[in-house]
GROMACS .gro file of C-alpha atoms in nm:
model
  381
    1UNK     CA    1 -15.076 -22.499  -9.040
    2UNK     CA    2 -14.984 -22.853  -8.891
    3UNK     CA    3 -14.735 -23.045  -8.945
    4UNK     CA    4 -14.925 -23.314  -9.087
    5UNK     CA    5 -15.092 -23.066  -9.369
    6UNK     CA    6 -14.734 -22.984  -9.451
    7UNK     CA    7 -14.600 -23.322  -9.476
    8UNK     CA    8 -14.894 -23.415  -9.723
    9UNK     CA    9 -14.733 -23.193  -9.988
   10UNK     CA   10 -14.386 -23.343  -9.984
   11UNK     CA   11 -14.437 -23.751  -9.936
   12UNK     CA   12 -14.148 -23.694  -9.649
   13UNK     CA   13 -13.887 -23.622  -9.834
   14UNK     CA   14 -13.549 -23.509  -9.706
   15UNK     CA   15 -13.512 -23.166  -9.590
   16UNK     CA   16 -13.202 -22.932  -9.637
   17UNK     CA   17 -13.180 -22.610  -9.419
   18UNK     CA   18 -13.110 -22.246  -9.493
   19UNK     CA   19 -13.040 -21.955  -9.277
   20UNK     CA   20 -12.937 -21.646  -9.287
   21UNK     CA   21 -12.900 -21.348  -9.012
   22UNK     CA   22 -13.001 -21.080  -8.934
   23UNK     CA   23 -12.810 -20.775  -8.763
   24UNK     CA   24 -12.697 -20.473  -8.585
   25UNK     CA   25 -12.538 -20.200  -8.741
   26UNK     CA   26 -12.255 -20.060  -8.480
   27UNK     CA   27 -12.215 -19.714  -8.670
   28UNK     CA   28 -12.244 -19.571  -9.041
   29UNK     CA   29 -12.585 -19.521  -9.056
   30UNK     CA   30 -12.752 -19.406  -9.365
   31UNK     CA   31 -12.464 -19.360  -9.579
   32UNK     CA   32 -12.409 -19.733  -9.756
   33UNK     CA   33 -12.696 -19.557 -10.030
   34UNK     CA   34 -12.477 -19.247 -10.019
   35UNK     CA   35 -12.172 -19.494 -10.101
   36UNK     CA   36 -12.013 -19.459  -9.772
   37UNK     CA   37 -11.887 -19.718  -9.497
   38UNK     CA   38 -12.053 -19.898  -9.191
   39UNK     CA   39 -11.964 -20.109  -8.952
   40UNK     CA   40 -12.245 -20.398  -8.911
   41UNK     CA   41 -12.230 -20.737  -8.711
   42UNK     CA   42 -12.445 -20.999  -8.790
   43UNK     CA   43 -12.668 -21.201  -8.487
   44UNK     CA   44 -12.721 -21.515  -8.401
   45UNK     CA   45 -13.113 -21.401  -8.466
   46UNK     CA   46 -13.180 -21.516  -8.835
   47UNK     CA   47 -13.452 -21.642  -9.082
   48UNK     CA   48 -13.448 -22.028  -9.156
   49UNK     CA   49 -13.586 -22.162  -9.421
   50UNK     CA   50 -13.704 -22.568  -9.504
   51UNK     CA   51 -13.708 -22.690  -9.767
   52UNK     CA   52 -13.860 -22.967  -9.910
   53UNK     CA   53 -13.948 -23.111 -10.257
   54UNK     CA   54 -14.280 -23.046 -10.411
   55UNK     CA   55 -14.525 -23.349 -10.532
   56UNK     CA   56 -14.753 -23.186 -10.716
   57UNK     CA   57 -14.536 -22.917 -10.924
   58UNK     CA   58 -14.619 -22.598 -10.666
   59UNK     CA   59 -14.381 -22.310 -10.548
   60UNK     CA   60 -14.548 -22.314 -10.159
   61UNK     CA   61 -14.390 -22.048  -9.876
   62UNK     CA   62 -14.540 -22.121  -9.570
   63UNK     CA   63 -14.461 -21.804  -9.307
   64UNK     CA   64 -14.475 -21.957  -8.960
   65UNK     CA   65 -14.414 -21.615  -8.788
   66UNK     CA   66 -14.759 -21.482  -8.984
   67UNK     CA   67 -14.904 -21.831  -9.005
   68UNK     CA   68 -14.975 -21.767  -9.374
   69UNK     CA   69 -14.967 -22.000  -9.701
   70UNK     CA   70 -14.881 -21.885 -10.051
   71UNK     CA   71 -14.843 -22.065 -10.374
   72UNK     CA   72 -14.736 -22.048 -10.705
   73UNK     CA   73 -14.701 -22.175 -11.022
   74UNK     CA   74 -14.358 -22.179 -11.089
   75UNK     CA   75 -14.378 -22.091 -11.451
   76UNK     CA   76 -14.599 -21.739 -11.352
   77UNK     CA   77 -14.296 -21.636 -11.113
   78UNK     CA   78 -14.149 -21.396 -11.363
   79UNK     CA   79 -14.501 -21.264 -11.397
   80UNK     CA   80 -14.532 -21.220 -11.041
   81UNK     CA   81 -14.672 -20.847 -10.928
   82UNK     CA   82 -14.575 -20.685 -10.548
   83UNK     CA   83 -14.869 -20.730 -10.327
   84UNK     CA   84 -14.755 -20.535 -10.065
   85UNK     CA   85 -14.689 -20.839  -9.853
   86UNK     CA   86 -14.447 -21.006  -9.669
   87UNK     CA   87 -14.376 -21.282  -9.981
   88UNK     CA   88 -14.265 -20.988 -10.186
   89UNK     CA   89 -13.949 -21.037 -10.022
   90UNK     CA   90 -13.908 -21.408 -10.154
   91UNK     CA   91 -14.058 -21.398 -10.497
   92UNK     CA   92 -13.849 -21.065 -10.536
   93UNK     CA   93 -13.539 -21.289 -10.522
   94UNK     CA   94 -13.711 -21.499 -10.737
   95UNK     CA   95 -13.754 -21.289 -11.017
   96UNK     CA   96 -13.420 -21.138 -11.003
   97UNK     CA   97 -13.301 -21.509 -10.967
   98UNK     CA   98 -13.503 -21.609 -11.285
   99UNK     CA   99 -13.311 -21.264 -11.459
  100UNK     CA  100 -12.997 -21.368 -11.412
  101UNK     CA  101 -13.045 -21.750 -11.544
  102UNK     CA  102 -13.182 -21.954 -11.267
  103UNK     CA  103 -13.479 -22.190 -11.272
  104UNK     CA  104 -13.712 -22.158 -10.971
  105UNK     CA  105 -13.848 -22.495 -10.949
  106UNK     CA  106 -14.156 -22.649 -10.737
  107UNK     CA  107 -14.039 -22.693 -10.409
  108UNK     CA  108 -14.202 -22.585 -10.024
  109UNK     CA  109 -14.053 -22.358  -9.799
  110UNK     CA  110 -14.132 -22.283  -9.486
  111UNK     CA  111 -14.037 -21.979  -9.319
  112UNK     CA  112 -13.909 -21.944  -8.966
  113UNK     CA  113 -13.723 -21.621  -8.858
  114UNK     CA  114 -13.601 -21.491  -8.502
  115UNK     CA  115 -13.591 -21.207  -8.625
  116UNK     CA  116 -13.839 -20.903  -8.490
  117UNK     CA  117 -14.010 -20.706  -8.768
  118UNK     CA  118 -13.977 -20.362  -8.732
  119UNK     CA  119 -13.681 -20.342  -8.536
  120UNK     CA  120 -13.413 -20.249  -8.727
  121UNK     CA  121 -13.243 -20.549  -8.738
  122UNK     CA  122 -13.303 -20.605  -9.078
  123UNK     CA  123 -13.569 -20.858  -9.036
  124UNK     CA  124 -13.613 -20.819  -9.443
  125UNK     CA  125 -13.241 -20.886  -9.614
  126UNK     CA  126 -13.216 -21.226  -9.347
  127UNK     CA  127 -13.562 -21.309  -9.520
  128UNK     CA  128 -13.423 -21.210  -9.870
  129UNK     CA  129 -13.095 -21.369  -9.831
  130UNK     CA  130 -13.208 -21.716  -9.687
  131UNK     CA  131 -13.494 -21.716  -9.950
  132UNK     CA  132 -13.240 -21.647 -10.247
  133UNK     CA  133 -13.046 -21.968 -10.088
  134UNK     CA  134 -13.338 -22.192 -10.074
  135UNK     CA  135 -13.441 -22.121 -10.435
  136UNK     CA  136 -13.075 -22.213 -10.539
  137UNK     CA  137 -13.054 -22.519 -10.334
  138UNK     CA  138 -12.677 -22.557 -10.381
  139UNK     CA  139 -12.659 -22.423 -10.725
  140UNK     CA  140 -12.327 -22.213 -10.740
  141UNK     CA  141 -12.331 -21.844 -10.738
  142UNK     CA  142 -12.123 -21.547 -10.674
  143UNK     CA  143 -12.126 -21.410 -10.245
  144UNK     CA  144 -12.124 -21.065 -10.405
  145UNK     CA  145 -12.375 -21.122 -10.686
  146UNK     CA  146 -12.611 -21.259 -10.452
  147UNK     CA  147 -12.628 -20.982 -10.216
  148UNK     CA  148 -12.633 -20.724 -10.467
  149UNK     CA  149 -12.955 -20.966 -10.646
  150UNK     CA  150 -13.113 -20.970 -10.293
  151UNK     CA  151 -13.073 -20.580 -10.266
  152UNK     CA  152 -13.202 -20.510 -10.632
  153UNK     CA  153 -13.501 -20.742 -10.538
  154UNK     CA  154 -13.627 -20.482 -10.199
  155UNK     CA  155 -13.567 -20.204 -10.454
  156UNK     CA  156 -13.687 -20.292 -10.759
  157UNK     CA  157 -13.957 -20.559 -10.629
  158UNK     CA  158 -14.046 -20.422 -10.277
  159UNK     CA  159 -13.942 -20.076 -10.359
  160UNK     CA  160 -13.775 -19.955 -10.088
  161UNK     CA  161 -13.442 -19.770 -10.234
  162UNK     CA  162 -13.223 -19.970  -9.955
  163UNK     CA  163 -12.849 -19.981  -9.938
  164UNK     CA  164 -12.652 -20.279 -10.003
  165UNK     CA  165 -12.537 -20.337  -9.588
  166UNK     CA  166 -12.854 -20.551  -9.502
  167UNK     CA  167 -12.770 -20.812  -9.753
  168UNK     CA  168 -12.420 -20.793  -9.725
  169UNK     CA  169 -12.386 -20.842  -9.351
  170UNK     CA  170 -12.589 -21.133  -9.346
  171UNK     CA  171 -12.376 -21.251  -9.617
  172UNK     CA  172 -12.064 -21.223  -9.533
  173UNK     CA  173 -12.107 -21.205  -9.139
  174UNK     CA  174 -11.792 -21.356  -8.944
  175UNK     CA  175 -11.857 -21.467  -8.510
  176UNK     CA  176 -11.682 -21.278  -8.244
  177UNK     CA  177 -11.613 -20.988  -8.598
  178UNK     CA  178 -11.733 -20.687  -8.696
  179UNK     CA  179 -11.734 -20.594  -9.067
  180UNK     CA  180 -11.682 -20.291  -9.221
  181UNK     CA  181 -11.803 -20.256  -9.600
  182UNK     CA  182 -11.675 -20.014  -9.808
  183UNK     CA  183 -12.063 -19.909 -10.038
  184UNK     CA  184 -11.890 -19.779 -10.348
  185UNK     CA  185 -11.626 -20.076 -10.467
  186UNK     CA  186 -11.834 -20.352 -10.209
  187UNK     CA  187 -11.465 -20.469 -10.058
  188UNK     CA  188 -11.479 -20.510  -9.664
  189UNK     CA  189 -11.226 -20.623  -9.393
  190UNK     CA  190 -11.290 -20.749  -9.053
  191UNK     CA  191 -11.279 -20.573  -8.767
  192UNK     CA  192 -11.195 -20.690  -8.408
  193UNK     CA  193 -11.369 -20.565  -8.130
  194UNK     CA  194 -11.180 -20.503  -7.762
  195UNK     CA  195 -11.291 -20.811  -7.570
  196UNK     CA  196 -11.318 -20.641  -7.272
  197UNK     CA  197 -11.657 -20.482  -7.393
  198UNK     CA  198 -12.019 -20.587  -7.430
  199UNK     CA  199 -12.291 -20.460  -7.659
  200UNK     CA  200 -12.675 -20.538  -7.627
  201UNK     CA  201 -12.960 -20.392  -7.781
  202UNK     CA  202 -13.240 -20.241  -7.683
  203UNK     CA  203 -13.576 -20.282  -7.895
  204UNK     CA  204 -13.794 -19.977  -7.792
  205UNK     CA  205 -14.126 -20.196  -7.962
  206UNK     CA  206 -14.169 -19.899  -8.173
  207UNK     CA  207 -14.237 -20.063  -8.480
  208UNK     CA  208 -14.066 -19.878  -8.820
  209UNK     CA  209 -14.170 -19.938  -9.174
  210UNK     CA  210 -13.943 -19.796  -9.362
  211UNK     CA  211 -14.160 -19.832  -9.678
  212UNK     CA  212 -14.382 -19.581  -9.515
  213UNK     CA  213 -14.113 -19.342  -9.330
  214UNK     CA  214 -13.954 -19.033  -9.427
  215UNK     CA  215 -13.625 -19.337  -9.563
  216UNK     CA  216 -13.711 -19.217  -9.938
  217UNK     CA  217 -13.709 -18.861  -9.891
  218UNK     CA  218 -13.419 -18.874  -9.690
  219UNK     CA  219 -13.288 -19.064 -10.010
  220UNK     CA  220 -13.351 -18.784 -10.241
  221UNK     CA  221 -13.234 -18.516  -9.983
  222UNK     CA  222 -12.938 -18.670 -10.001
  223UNK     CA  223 -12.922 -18.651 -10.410
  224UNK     CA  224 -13.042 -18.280 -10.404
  225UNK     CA  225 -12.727 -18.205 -10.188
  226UNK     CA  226 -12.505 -18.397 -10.435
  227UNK     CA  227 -12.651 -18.217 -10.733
  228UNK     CA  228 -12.547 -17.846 -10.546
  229UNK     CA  229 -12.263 -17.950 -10.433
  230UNK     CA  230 -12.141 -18.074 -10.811
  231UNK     CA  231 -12.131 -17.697 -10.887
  232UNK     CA  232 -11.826 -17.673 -10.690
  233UNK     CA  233 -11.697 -17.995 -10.739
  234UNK     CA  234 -11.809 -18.183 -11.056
  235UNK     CA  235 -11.650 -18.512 -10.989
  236UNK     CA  236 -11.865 -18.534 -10.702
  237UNK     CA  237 -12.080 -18.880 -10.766
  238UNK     CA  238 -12.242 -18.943 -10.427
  239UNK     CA  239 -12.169 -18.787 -10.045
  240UNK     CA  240 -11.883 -19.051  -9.983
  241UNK     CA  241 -11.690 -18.798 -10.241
  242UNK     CA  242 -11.762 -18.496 -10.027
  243UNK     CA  243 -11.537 -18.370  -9.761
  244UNK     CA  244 -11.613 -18.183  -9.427
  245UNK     CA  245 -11.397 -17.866  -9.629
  246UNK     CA  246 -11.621 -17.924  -9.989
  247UNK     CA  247 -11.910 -17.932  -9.758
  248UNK     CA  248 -11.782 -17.597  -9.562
  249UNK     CA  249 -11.727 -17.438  -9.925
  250UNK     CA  250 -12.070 -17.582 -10.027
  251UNK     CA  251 -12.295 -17.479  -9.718
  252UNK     CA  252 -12.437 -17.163  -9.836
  253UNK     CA  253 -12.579 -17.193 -10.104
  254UNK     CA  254 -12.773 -17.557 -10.004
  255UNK     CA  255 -13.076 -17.533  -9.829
  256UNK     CA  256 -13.099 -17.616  -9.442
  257UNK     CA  257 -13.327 -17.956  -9.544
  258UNK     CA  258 -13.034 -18.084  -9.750
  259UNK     CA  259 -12.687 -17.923  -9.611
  260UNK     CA  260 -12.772 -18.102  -9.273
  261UNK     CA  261 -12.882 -18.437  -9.395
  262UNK     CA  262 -12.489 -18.412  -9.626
  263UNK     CA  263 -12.340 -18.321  -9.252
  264UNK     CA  264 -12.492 -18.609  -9.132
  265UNK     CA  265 -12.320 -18.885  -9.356
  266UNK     CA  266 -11.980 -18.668  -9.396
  267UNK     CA  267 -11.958 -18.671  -9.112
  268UNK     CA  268 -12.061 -19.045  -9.007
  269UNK     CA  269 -11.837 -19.178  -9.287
  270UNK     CA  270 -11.580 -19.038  -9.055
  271UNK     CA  271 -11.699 -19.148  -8.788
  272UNK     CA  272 -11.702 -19.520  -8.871
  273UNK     CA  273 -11.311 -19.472  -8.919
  274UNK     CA  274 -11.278 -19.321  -8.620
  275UNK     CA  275 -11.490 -19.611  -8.460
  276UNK     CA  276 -11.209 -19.861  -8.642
  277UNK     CA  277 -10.914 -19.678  -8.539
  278UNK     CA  278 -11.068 -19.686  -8.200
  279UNK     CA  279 -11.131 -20.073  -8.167
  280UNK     CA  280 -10.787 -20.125  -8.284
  281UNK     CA  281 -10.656 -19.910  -8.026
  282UNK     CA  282 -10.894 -20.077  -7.715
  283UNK     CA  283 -11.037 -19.689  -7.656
  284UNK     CA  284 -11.380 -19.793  -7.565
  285UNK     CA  285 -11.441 -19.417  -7.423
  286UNK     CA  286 -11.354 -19.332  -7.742
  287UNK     CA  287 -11.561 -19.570  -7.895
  288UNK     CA  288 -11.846 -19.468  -7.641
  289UNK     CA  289 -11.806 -19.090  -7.774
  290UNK     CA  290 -11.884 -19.192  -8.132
  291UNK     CA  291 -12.211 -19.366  -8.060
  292UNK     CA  292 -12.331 -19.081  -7.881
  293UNK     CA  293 -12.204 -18.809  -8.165
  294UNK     CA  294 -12.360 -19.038  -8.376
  295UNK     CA  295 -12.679 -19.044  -8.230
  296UNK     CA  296 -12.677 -18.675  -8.204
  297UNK     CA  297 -12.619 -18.668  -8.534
  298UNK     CA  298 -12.930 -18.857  -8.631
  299UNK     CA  299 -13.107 -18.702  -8.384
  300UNK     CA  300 -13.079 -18.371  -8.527
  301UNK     CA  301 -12.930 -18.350  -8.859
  302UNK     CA  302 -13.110 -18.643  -9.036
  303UNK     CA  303 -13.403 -18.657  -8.786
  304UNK     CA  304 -13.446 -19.020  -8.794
  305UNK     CA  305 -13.504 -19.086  -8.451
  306UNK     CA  306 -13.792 -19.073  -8.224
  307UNK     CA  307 -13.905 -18.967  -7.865
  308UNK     CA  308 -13.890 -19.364  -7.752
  309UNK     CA  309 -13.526 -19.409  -7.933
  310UNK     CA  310 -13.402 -19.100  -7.809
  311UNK     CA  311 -13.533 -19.143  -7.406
  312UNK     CA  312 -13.405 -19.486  -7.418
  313UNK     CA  313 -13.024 -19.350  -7.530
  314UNK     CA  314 -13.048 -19.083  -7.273
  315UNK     CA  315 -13.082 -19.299  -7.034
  316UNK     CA  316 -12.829 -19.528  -7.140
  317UNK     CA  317 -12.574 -19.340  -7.125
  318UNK     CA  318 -12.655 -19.198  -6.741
  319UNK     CA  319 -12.582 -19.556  -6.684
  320UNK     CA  320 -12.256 -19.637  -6.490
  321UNK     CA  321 -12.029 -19.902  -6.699
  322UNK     CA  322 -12.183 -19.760  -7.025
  323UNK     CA  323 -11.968 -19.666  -7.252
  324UNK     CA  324 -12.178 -19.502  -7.539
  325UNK     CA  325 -12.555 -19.547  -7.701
  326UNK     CA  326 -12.732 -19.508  -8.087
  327UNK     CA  327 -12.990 -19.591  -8.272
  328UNK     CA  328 -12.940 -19.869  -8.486
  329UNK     CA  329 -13.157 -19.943  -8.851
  330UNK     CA  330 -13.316 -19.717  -9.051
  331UNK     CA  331 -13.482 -19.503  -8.796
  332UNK     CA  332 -13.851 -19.362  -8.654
  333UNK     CA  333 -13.832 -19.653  -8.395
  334UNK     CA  334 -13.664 -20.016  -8.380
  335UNK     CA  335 -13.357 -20.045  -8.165
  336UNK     CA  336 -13.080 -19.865  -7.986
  337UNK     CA  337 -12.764 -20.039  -7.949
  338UNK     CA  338 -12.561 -20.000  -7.651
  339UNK     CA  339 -12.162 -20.028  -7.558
  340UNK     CA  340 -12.092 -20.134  -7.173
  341UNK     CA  341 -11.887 -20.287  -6.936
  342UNK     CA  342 -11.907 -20.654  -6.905
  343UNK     CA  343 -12.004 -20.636  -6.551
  344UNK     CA  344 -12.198 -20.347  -6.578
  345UNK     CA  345 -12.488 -20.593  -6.843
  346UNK     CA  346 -12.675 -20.693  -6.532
  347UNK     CA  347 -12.762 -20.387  -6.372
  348UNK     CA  348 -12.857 -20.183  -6.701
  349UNK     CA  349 -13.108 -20.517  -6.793
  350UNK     CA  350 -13.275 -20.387  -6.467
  351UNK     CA  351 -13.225 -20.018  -6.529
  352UNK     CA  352 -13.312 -19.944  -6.866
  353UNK     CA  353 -13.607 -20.200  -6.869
  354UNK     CA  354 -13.783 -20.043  -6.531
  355UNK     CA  355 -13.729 -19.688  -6.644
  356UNK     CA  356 -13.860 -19.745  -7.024
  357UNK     CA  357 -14.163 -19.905  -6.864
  358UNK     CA  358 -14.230 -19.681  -6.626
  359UNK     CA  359 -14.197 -19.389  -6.896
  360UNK     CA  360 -14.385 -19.575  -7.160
  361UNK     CA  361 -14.585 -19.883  -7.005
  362UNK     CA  362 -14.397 -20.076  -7.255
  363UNK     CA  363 -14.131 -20.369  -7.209
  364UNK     CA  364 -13.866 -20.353  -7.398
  365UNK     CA  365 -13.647 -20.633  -7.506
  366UNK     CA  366 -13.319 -20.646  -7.456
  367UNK     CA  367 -13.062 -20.845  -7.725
  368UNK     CA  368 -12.671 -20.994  -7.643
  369UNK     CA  369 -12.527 -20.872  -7.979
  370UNK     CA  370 -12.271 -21.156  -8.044
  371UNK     CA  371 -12.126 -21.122  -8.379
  372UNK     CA  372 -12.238 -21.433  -8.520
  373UNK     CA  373 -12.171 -21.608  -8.857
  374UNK     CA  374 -12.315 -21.535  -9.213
  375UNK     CA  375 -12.575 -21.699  -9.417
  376UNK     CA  376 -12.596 -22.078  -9.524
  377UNK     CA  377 -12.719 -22.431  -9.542
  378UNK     CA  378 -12.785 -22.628  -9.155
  379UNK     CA  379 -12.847 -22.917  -9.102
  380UNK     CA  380 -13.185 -23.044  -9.137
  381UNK     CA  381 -13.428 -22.987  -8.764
   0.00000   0.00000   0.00000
């Protein structure tokens, strides 16, 4: 679409910004839907949304990344059905927006993001998030409310049964900060990382889609688990409640399916304290160990990874100056994230890149993960 087309449906009028980020999840990996913790950073990669007043009474998102035009009526919003597209995500926030007592007036947005689809970077709450601010335009509303209406939008509207990290993160992101998120009460505190210590990641160009992936199953693996292990322990609600010794007592009588996928997040939700304590501490070998247990951990008990994910953490960590490797995102591809050595970022670049290529005839693409800020209005570009 040119610029000039776009222009025509606004008369010029002032533009107000809105972004919001995208991110990398350091450790805690699928337990924020079993009420657990995580550890998540948000990026300077983000979605950015224009926005600019409508003359003819239209709801228009323009997608520059897909180079697609929708439009509305804003009065048939609440009667809006999925279409298995990538608006769902924005008139999703709109409905659940119109449910909880805001207008959705006539306005164009267009739609810019930095953030890679498919890579586990959460290309879809940045979306969801930045959309939900453009709709409100300044209108007041609650930091917590509007991450929990952006994750009720991807699983009621999109219907993917996400966790509540995605929008949170790119909420409530802090630079040069880590933030770990308690799932079950939705408190967090920030988290300092050892300057002395770099992180990139990796995107193996395996492309995920969650909506299609095992994510759901591994959803209600996770509930079957809870429901067995309630026999022994009936004020069990979700897996945060389970311990490694109610999971010990539990074991046989679950079935193999479910008893490893409940290892997996016991055992993660430890590990993302143990990942705190660590940072606190400066023990980046420490640190370094818990990526690569949690890897493992995904690897084999929750088999969410890949060949392509799993060569490219192998390698990672035969690496001298790296500390520790993972998968990051919700699995069957995306990206690994990486802990190193400041001076060691030049020669893995070279390392990882020529030995994924040569293994796969693919390029990967390698990301600085800089704990950047959360979502909001910019100024107009």
């Amino acid at each position: 679409m040119t610029a000039e087309l776009w222009s025509s449906f606004s008369n010029g009028e002032r533009a107000r910004v809105f972004r919001a980020p995208g991110r990398v999840n350091l450790i805690g990996e699928h337990t924020d839907y079993n009420l657990g913790f995580v550890l998540p950073v948000a990026l300077d990669l983000a979605a950015t949304i224009t926005v600019t007043p409508s003359v003819d009474g239209k709801l228009r998102i323009y997608s520059e990344q897909h180079d697609e035009l929708r439009e509305w009526n804003p009065a048939d919003i609440g009667q809006a059905e999925r279409a298995g597209h990538w608006s769902d995500y924005s008139i999703g926030v709109a409905r659940e927006l119109l449910r909880t007592g805001y207008q959705i007036e006539a306005a164009n947005l267009w739609i810019r993001s930095s953030v890679p689809e498919g890579s586990g970077l959460s290309s879809s709450a940045a979306l969801e998030v930045s959309s939900a601010l453009a709709f409100l335009r300044g209108r007041p509303i609650d930091p917590i409310e509007l991450a929990r209406l952006c994750q009720r939008a991807e699983v009621e509207f999109v219907g993917m049964p996400c966790g509540i990290m995605d929008q949170y993160i790119s909420i409530f992101g802090r630079e040069n900060t880590a933030v770990e998120i308690d799932c079950r009460d939705l408190h967090h505190r920030y988290v300092d990382l050892p300057r002395d210590v770099a992180f990139l990641a990796v995107n193996s160009m395996v492309k995920h889609s969650l909506a299609g992936s095992a994510y759901r199953q591994r959803v209600e693996e996770c509930a079957a688990a809870v429901e067995i292990i309630r026999r022994f322990a009936p004020y069990v609600e979700s897996l945060r409640d389970v311990t490694p010794e109610l999971l010990a007592q539990a074991w046989s009588s679950l079935p193999d399916i479910p008893a490893r996928r409940a290892r997996h997040v016991v055992s993660e939700d430890a590990r993302v304290e143990a990942f705190v304590a660590a940072s606190a501490a400066s023990d980046c070998s420490a640190m370094g160990r818990l990526f690569v247990e949690s890897h493992r951990s995904m690897q084999h008990d929750y088999e969410i990874s890949c060949p392509e994910i799993d060569f490219l953490v192998d390698r990672a960590i035969s690496i001298e100056g790296v500390y520790g490797a993972r998968m990051t995102g919700g699995g069957f591809g995306g990206c690994t994230v990486n802990m190193m050595q400041p001076d060691a970022v030049e020669g893995f670049r070279e390392k990882i890149s020529k030995t994924y290529e040569r293994e796969y005839q693919v390029t990967p693409v390698l990301i600085e993960v800089n704990p950047s800020r959360g979502a909001g209005e910019d100024s107009p570009k």
